[in-house]
Amino acid sequence: MENLIEFYAGKSSNLPHGFDNKKDHFEVFEALQNSDNTPIKPERSQQDRDWIDTVKPNSALSQRRVLLRLVLIPTSNRSRVYRFDIKQEIFSLLFRQLDLKQLYRLANTSPMTFDVIPMYDPQGAVSGFSSSLFIETYIWLYLTHHHSSGLTQGICWATPGLLSRLQDALISLQSLARHPHYILLCIALAFNSSDDINIIAVHEYVGSVEKRTGYHGWDVGEYRSAEGPFSELSAKTSGFATALTATKRPDNIIDEILGIFEDTLLVPSTLDVKLLKAFEAHVKTLRMRTAMQHKQADFLLSRVQHQLTALFNLSNREEMKLSIGLAEDSRIVATASQRDSSSMKTLAAVTVLFLPGTAIASLFSMSMFNWSANDSSDVLSGRFWVYWAISVPLTVTTVVSWLAWSHRQSVLDRIKDREAVKRLSF
């Protein structure tokens, strides 16, 4: 077994995770048994480094009294790197003391792994097994079981929500604590419970969206209509579709775990029939519930996809209405501009009509014309040339300045157009 673990552990991809180097305490779930082999109610306790030093997995005393020892530690994700809420020093001590370092390396070879590797005694008979379970963003589990002592021990890191449901499962199934697959069954139950919660949330949400869109074939009066723009609802609904798809990962793990339970070689023959039958009943029930979850998830995914199509169509309809409104506003503005343009044309025509007369009137009103002159005096002043000497150069200067300014603006506009084309080409 060691060679097999070492072979696959050597392919470790070192998936990223970190540590919270402030916490040095953790929760321990232990199940003990009396000298007459009757189980004692499991206990949950907060422990620290001192507890690690007392754990000796190979000692006869601890193997005789302890049925189960599971360390539970929550995780958190920060900056896309999942962190163990414990000091790295405590992490290393736990794995070394419980002899789980190779299992940790084995589970760290892929974003999703589940391994159950038998252990053999010198005669070649199965003496127990080692198991590792790793689903990125969900759970890290490493445990071993020895048939001779009946001891199962391990370490579990999980998200707070999943860890809480695992703790509930460990308590509710405590009567099965002597079974070697007890922890794995509790893991499967915790995943099943998590899926139930997710499916119920999606069911309620898609019902509210169906009531809002009107695209449904049944009474949705019990649901509250979803609120918000169709574009936002579409993005949120797409997220629920992704969440439903994501449930397939833990569901596949549940199927694999339930399949392991069929391997009778991993279960010691000394277990009583009553315990085996009770365990088998839970496995059958969980298998049926998981199958129904698959069907319900597929049904909900189909409804979500239909609502995504409906939301897309409704969003397009709203955008079309908005475009029509904008087009109508543009038409109104264009009509007003046309009226303003007509007014300006009228003003320009009147100006052109009266401009020649105005210019002549202005010219003849100058003092250089003496309209009261008699036959011996001139009507036109001899200094009339001064008017032309000033007005002609000034007019030429004005026209040339306007032409130069227009040419400069034209050059600047061409430069801006070329720069815009360059930016678009990148």
XYZ file of C-alpha atoms in Angstrom:
426
model
C 0.000 0.000 0.000
C 2.822 2.405 0.878
C 4.346 1.962 -2.589
C 0.977 2.657 -4.235
C 0.413 5.840 -2.227
C 3.989 6.952 -2.788
C 3.634 6.425 -6.540
C 0.577 8.671 -6.911
C 1.628 11.093 -4.189
C 4.813 11.728 -6.154
C 2.651 13.282 -8.888
C 1.480 16.039 -6.526
C 0.506 19.236 -8.303
C 0.729 21.291 -5.080
C -2.695 22.903 -5.330
C -2.593 26.341 -3.653
C -3.793 26.871 -0.112
C -2.680 28.911 2.865
C -2.967 29.010 6.632
C -4.446 31.292 9.229
C -1.402 31.612 11.470
C -3.416 32.963 14.398
C -5.513 29.965 15.436
C -3.996 27.070 17.373
C -7.210 25.314 18.459
C -9.473 22.906 16.567
C -12.499 20.695 17.111
C -12.214 16.963 17.768
C -15.042 14.459 17.380
C -14.389 11.263 19.363
C -16.420 8.103 19.887
C -15.337 5.748 22.674
C -16.436 2.306 23.817
C -16.734 0.654 27.210
C -14.839 -2.454 28.216
C -17.908 -4.532 27.258
C -17.690 -3.107 23.720
C -20.825 -0.973 24.133
C -20.363 2.440 22.495
C -20.347 5.671 24.455
C -22.120 8.732 23.102
C -19.686 10.642 20.846
C -18.202 13.835 22.201
C -17.170 17.101 20.537
C -14.437 19.149 22.171
C -12.092 22.034 21.445
C -8.433 21.006 21.609
C -5.020 22.573 21.078
C -1.403 21.527 20.624
C -1.244 19.749 23.993
C -3.888 17.276 22.810
C -1.770 16.355 19.774
C 1.084 15.237 22.014
C -1.237 12.789 23.835
C -2.405 11.085 20.626
C -0.458 7.922 19.955
C -2.285 6.032 17.216
C -0.304 2.830 17.746
C -0.723 2.637 21.519
C -2.714 -0.315 22.818
C -4.675 1.821 25.283
C -5.964 4.309 22.737
C -6.766 1.589 20.208
C -8.748 -0.368 22.814
C -10.948 2.521 23.939
C -11.265 4.862 20.949
C -13.565 3.887 18.086
C -13.331 7.130 16.208
C -11.159 10.233 16.271
C -11.819 12.958 13.701
C -10.278 16.428 13.684
C -12.595 19.064 12.152
C -11.226 22.385 10.859
C -13.078 24.978 8.739
C -11.654 26.613 5.634
C -12.104 30.006 4.052
C -11.337 31.318 0.582
C -9.513 34.612 0.295
C -7.989 35.971 -2.886
C -8.782 32.709 -4.723
C -6.511 30.747 -2.328
C -8.222 28.497 0.201
C -6.922 28.847 3.708
C -6.982 26.396 6.601
C -8.154 28.221 9.720
C -5.242 26.985 11.793
C -1.532 27.587 12.239
C 0.716 25.790 9.793
C 2.693 24.377 12.700
C -0.450 22.698 14.113
C -1.280 21.423 10.630
C 2.094 19.694 10.331
C 1.918 18.221 13.850
C -1.537 16.746 13.246
C -0.510 14.995 10.036
C 2.703 13.673 11.525
C 1.092 12.442 14.746
C -1.823 10.773 12.957
C 0.499 9.402 10.248
C -1.461 11.005 7.374
C 1.273 12.902 5.503
C 1.327 10.540 2.527
C -2.465 10.635 2.249
C -2.333 14.422 2.179
C 0.150 14.333 -0.684
C -1.982 11.740 -2.468
C -5.163 13.828 -2.250
C -3.309 16.939 -3.415
C -2.599 15.516 -6.865
C -5.829 16.743 -8.482
C -8.642 19.271 -7.915
C -10.973 16.302 -7.341
C -9.855 12.922 -5.968
C -11.320 10.048 -3.980
C -9.130 7.105 -3.031
C -9.694 4.064 -0.823
C -6.552 1.923 -0.582
C -6.601 -1.391 1.355
C -3.943 -2.246 3.951
C -2.702 -5.832 4.290
C -1.217 -7.830 7.134
C 1.862 -10.103 6.699
C -0.424 -12.997 5.729
C -1.931 -10.964 2.858
C -5.335 -10.447 4.473
C -7.000 -7.020 4.438
C -6.244 -5.352 7.794
C -7.823 -1.962 7.120
C -7.743 0.848 4.622
C -6.623 4.413 4.026
C -8.912 6.918 2.351
C -8.488 10.433 1.012
C -11.120 12.724 -0.429
C -10.434 16.101 -1.979
C -12.899 18.315 -3.834
C -11.495 21.768 -4.431
C -13.627 24.487 -2.759
C -15.550 21.829 -0.785
C -13.666 19.369 1.395
C -10.326 17.780 2.305
C -10.551 14.417 4.135
C -7.797 11.995 5.187
C -8.501 8.938 7.337
C -7.322 5.424 8.185
C -9.084 2.415 9.677
C -7.549 -0.666 11.368
C -9.682 -3.806 11.583
C -7.794 -5.209 14.579
C -8.446 -2.234 16.838
C -11.594 -0.912 15.183
C -10.021 2.554 15.291
C -10.900 5.071 12.587
C -9.131 8.400 12.725
C -8.509 11.263 10.404
C -8.601 14.973 9.628
C -11.293 16.863 7.747
C -11.157 20.401 6.382
C -14.378 21.707 4.874
C -16.257 24.884 4.146
C -18.176 26.113 7.218
C -21.584 25.193 5.774
C -20.552 21.665 4.791
C -18.642 21.179 8.050
C -21.764 22.087 10.040
C -23.840 19.517 8.153
C -21.079 16.912 8.631
C -21.173 17.537 12.386
C -24.953 17.030 12.353
C -24.530 13.787 10.404
C -21.902 12.474 12.832
C -24.349 13.002 15.709
C -27.475 11.691 13.956
C -25.684 8.502 12.776
C -23.695 7.915 15.966
C -25.169 4.438 16.402
C -23.105 3.394 13.356
C -19.797 4.703 14.753
C -18.314 1.195 14.981
C -18.639 0.689 11.226
C -15.363 1.412 9.370
C -17.219 3.442 6.718
C -19.104 5.545 9.269
C -17.234 8.780 8.422
C -17.610 8.268 4.672
C -21.345 7.680 5.109
C -21.597 10.902 7.122
C -19.703 12.747 4.376
C -22.172 11.435 1.774
C -25.103 12.455 3.974
C -23.632 15.952 4.459
C -23.273 16.392 0.702
C -26.805 15.101 0.193
C -28.131 17.579 2.753
C -26.205 20.439 1.095
C -27.675 19.520 -2.276
C -31.173 19.531 -0.776
C -30.647 23.075 0.493
C -29.257 24.257 -2.855
C -32.054 22.613 -4.839
C -34.736 24.155 -2.620
C -33.154 27.598 -3.063
C -33.040 27.186 -6.856
C -36.622 25.857 -6.882
C -37.908 28.938 -5.051
C -35.900 31.323 -7.198
C -36.896 29.847 -10.560
C -40.543 29.924 -9.428
C -40.250 33.654 -8.711
C -38.663 34.233 -12.135
C -41.414 32.222 -13.839
C -44.020 34.385 -12.141
C -42.229 37.532 -13.317
C -41.801 36.410 -16.939
C -45.126 34.612 -17.268
C -43.386 31.737 -19.067
C -44.688 28.727 -17.142
C -47.303 26.040 -17.390
C -48.620 25.830 -13.838
C -49.859 27.944 -10.981
C -47.057 30.044 -9.498
C -49.276 32.055 -7.195
C -47.390 30.883 -4.116
C -44.149 32.441 -5.335
C -43.150 36.040 -4.957
C -42.438 37.709 -8.276
C -38.734 38.338 -8.901
C -37.723 41.992 -8.939
C -35.160 43.940 -10.904
C -34.333 44.592 -14.566
C -34.463 41.622 -16.898
C -30.749 41.959 -17.624
C -29.896 41.590 -13.916
C -32.319 38.683 -13.511
C -30.717 36.992 -16.519
C -27.247 37.254 -14.945
C -28.526 35.952 -11.601
C -30.426 33.090 -13.260
C -27.290 32.144 -15.167
C -25.498 31.932 -11.815
C -28.137 29.500 -10.525
C -27.668 27.381 -13.644
C -23.950 27.221 -12.859
C -24.739 26.299 -9.235
C -26.961 23.434 -10.392
C -24.230 22.191 -12.688
C -21.716 22.435 -9.828
C -23.824 20.059 -7.703
C -22.856 17.269 -10.090
C -19.335 17.181 -8.596
C -20.375 16.252 -5.045
C -23.137 14.037 -6.453
C -20.523 12.059 -8.366
C -18.503 11.740 -5.168
C -21.588 10.446 -3.326
C -22.010 7.798 -6.028
C -18.361 6.784 -5.666
C -18.619 6.621 -1.867
C -21.765 4.512 -2.020
C -20.021 2.221 -4.500
C -17.137 1.655 -2.045
C -19.595 0.324 0.535
C -20.221 -2.670 -1.725
C -16.627 -3.862 -1.210
C -17.086 -6.305 1.693
C -13.326 -6.922 1.940
C -12.943 -3.508 3.567
C -15.390 -4.434 6.345
C -14.199 -6.751 9.158
C -16.167 -9.970 9.595
C -16.410 -9.375 13.360
C -19.120 -6.708 13.021
C -22.536 -7.828 14.220
C -25.317 -8.405 11.716
C -27.598 -5.767 13.257
C -25.024 -3.024 12.678
C -24.395 -4.167 9.095
C -28.114 -4.228 8.280
C -28.655 -0.770 9.791
C -25.724 0.581 7.784
C -27.017 -1.058 4.599
C -30.462 0.482 5.143
C -28.927 3.966 5.346
C -26.897 3.320 2.208
C -29.984 2.235 0.236
C -31.967 5.246 1.433
C -29.136 7.614 0.595
C -28.728 6.042 -2.827
C -32.427 6.577 -3.604
C -32.351 10.161 -2.318
C -29.277 10.919 -4.424
C -30.950 9.454 -7.524
C -33.998 11.671 -6.950
C -31.715 14.673 -6.447
C -30.162 13.974 -9.844
C -33.600 13.977 -11.462
C -34.730 17.092 -9.597
C -31.520 18.942 -10.480
C -31.926 18.036 -14.166
C -35.563 19.178 -14.076
C -34.641 22.480 -12.419
C -31.782 23.016 -14.861
C -34.235 22.624 -17.734
C -36.580 25.188 -16.138
C -33.703 27.580 -15.526
C -32.582 27.305 -19.155
C -36.141 28.033 -20.370
C -36.275 31.103 -18.131
C -32.899 32.262 -19.425
C -34.343 32.165 -22.937
C -37.471 34.018 -21.760
C -35.413 36.662 -19.958
C -33.241 37.115 -23.028
C -36.318 37.665 -25.211
C -37.932 40.028 -22.719
C -34.706 41.959 -22.314
C -34.451 42.325 -26.095
C -38.075 43.491 -26.208
C -37.334 46.160 -23.604
C -34.279 47.265 -25.533
C -36.353 47.456 -28.722
C -38.942 49.614 -26.952
C -36.147 51.827 -25.682
C -34.694 52.054 -29.199
C -38.117 52.976 -30.594
C -38.445 55.670 -27.916
C -35.000 57.013 -28.750
C -35.876 57.006 -32.450
C -39.079 58.949 -31.734
C -37.119 61.461 -29.654
C -34.607 61.786 -32.486
C -37.445 62.397 -34.952
C -38.848 65.146 -32.732
C -35.423 66.752 -32.433
C -34.906 66.473 -36.195
C -38.301 68.097 -36.837
C -37.456 70.943 -34.463
C -34.063 71.344 -36.118
C -35.750 71.438 -39.509
C -38.075 74.207 -38.308
C -35.117 76.130 -36.913
C -33.280 75.640 -40.211
C -36.286 76.984 -42.135
C -36.355 80.039 -39.881
C -32.648 80.602 -40.429
C -33.144 80.322 -44.198
C -35.889 82.928 -44.031
C -33.657 85.261 -42.038
C -30.809 84.704 -44.511
C -33.076 85.423 -47.491
C -34.369 88.651 -45.917
C -30.785 89.635 -45.080
C -29.611 88.989 -48.655
C -32.596 90.892 -49.998
C -31.928 94.036 -47.990
C -28.110 93.814 -47.849
C -27.367 95.615 -51.158
C -29.676 98.501 -50.306
C -28.251 98.681 -46.790
C -24.689 98.776 -48.105
C -25.528 101.518 -50.630
C -27.416 103.507 -47.978
C -24.462 103.257 -45.600
C -22.039 104.319 -48.309
C -24.069 107.295 -49.488
C -24.719 108.456 -45.914
C -21.027 109.170 -45.362
C -19.886 112.776 -45.106
C -17.720 112.315 -48.174
C -20.829 112.908 -50.262
C -22.210 116.431 -50.359
C -25.682 116.085 -51.787
C -26.376 119.840 -51.313
C -23.507 120.907 -53.537
C -24.175 123.472 -56.307
C -22.803 123.468 -59.758
C -19.493 125.048 -58.649
C -18.695 122.381 -55.997
C -18.191 118.591 -56.139
C -20.623 116.068 -54.696
C -17.795 113.580 -53.956
C -15.049 114.557 -51.538
C -11.480 114.406 -52.737
C -10.551 112.216 -49.743
C -12.921 109.419 -50.765
C -9.862 107.270 -51.620
C -9.136 106.905 -47.884
C -12.247 104.727 -47.548
C -11.020 102.303 -50.171
C -7.439 102.394 -48.879
C -8.630 101.085 -45.506
C -11.604 98.843 -46.338
C -10.035 96.839 -49.168
C -6.861 95.675 -47.256
C -8.961 94.999 -44.156
C -11.391 92.849 -46.136
C -8.542 90.919 -47.791
C -6.891 90.360 -44.383
C -10.142 89.057 -42.903
C -10.772 86.629 -45.776
C -7.173 85.320 -45.719
C -7.305 84.818 -41.924
C -10.563 82.899 -42.192
C -9.148 80.667 -44.958
C -5.992 79.964 -42.899
C -8.007 79.078 -39.796
C -10.289 76.762 -41.797
C -7.269 75.008 -43.329
C -5.683 74.513 -39.886
C -8.889 73.002 -38.468
C -9.115 70.668 -41.452
C -5.533 69.427 -40.869
C -6.178 68.868 -37.151
C -9.375 66.918 -37.917
C -7.503 64.620 -40.324
C -4.812 63.954 -37.687
C -7.466 63.068 -35.096
C -9.172 60.729 -37.582
C -5.898 58.889 -38.266
C -5.215 58.475 -34.533
C -8.726 57.119 -33.992
C -8.214 54.568 -36.769
C -4.911 53.464 -35.188
C -6.567 52.955 -31.800
C -9.349 50.888 -33.342
C -6.826 48.731 -35.210
C -5.318 47.655 -31.862
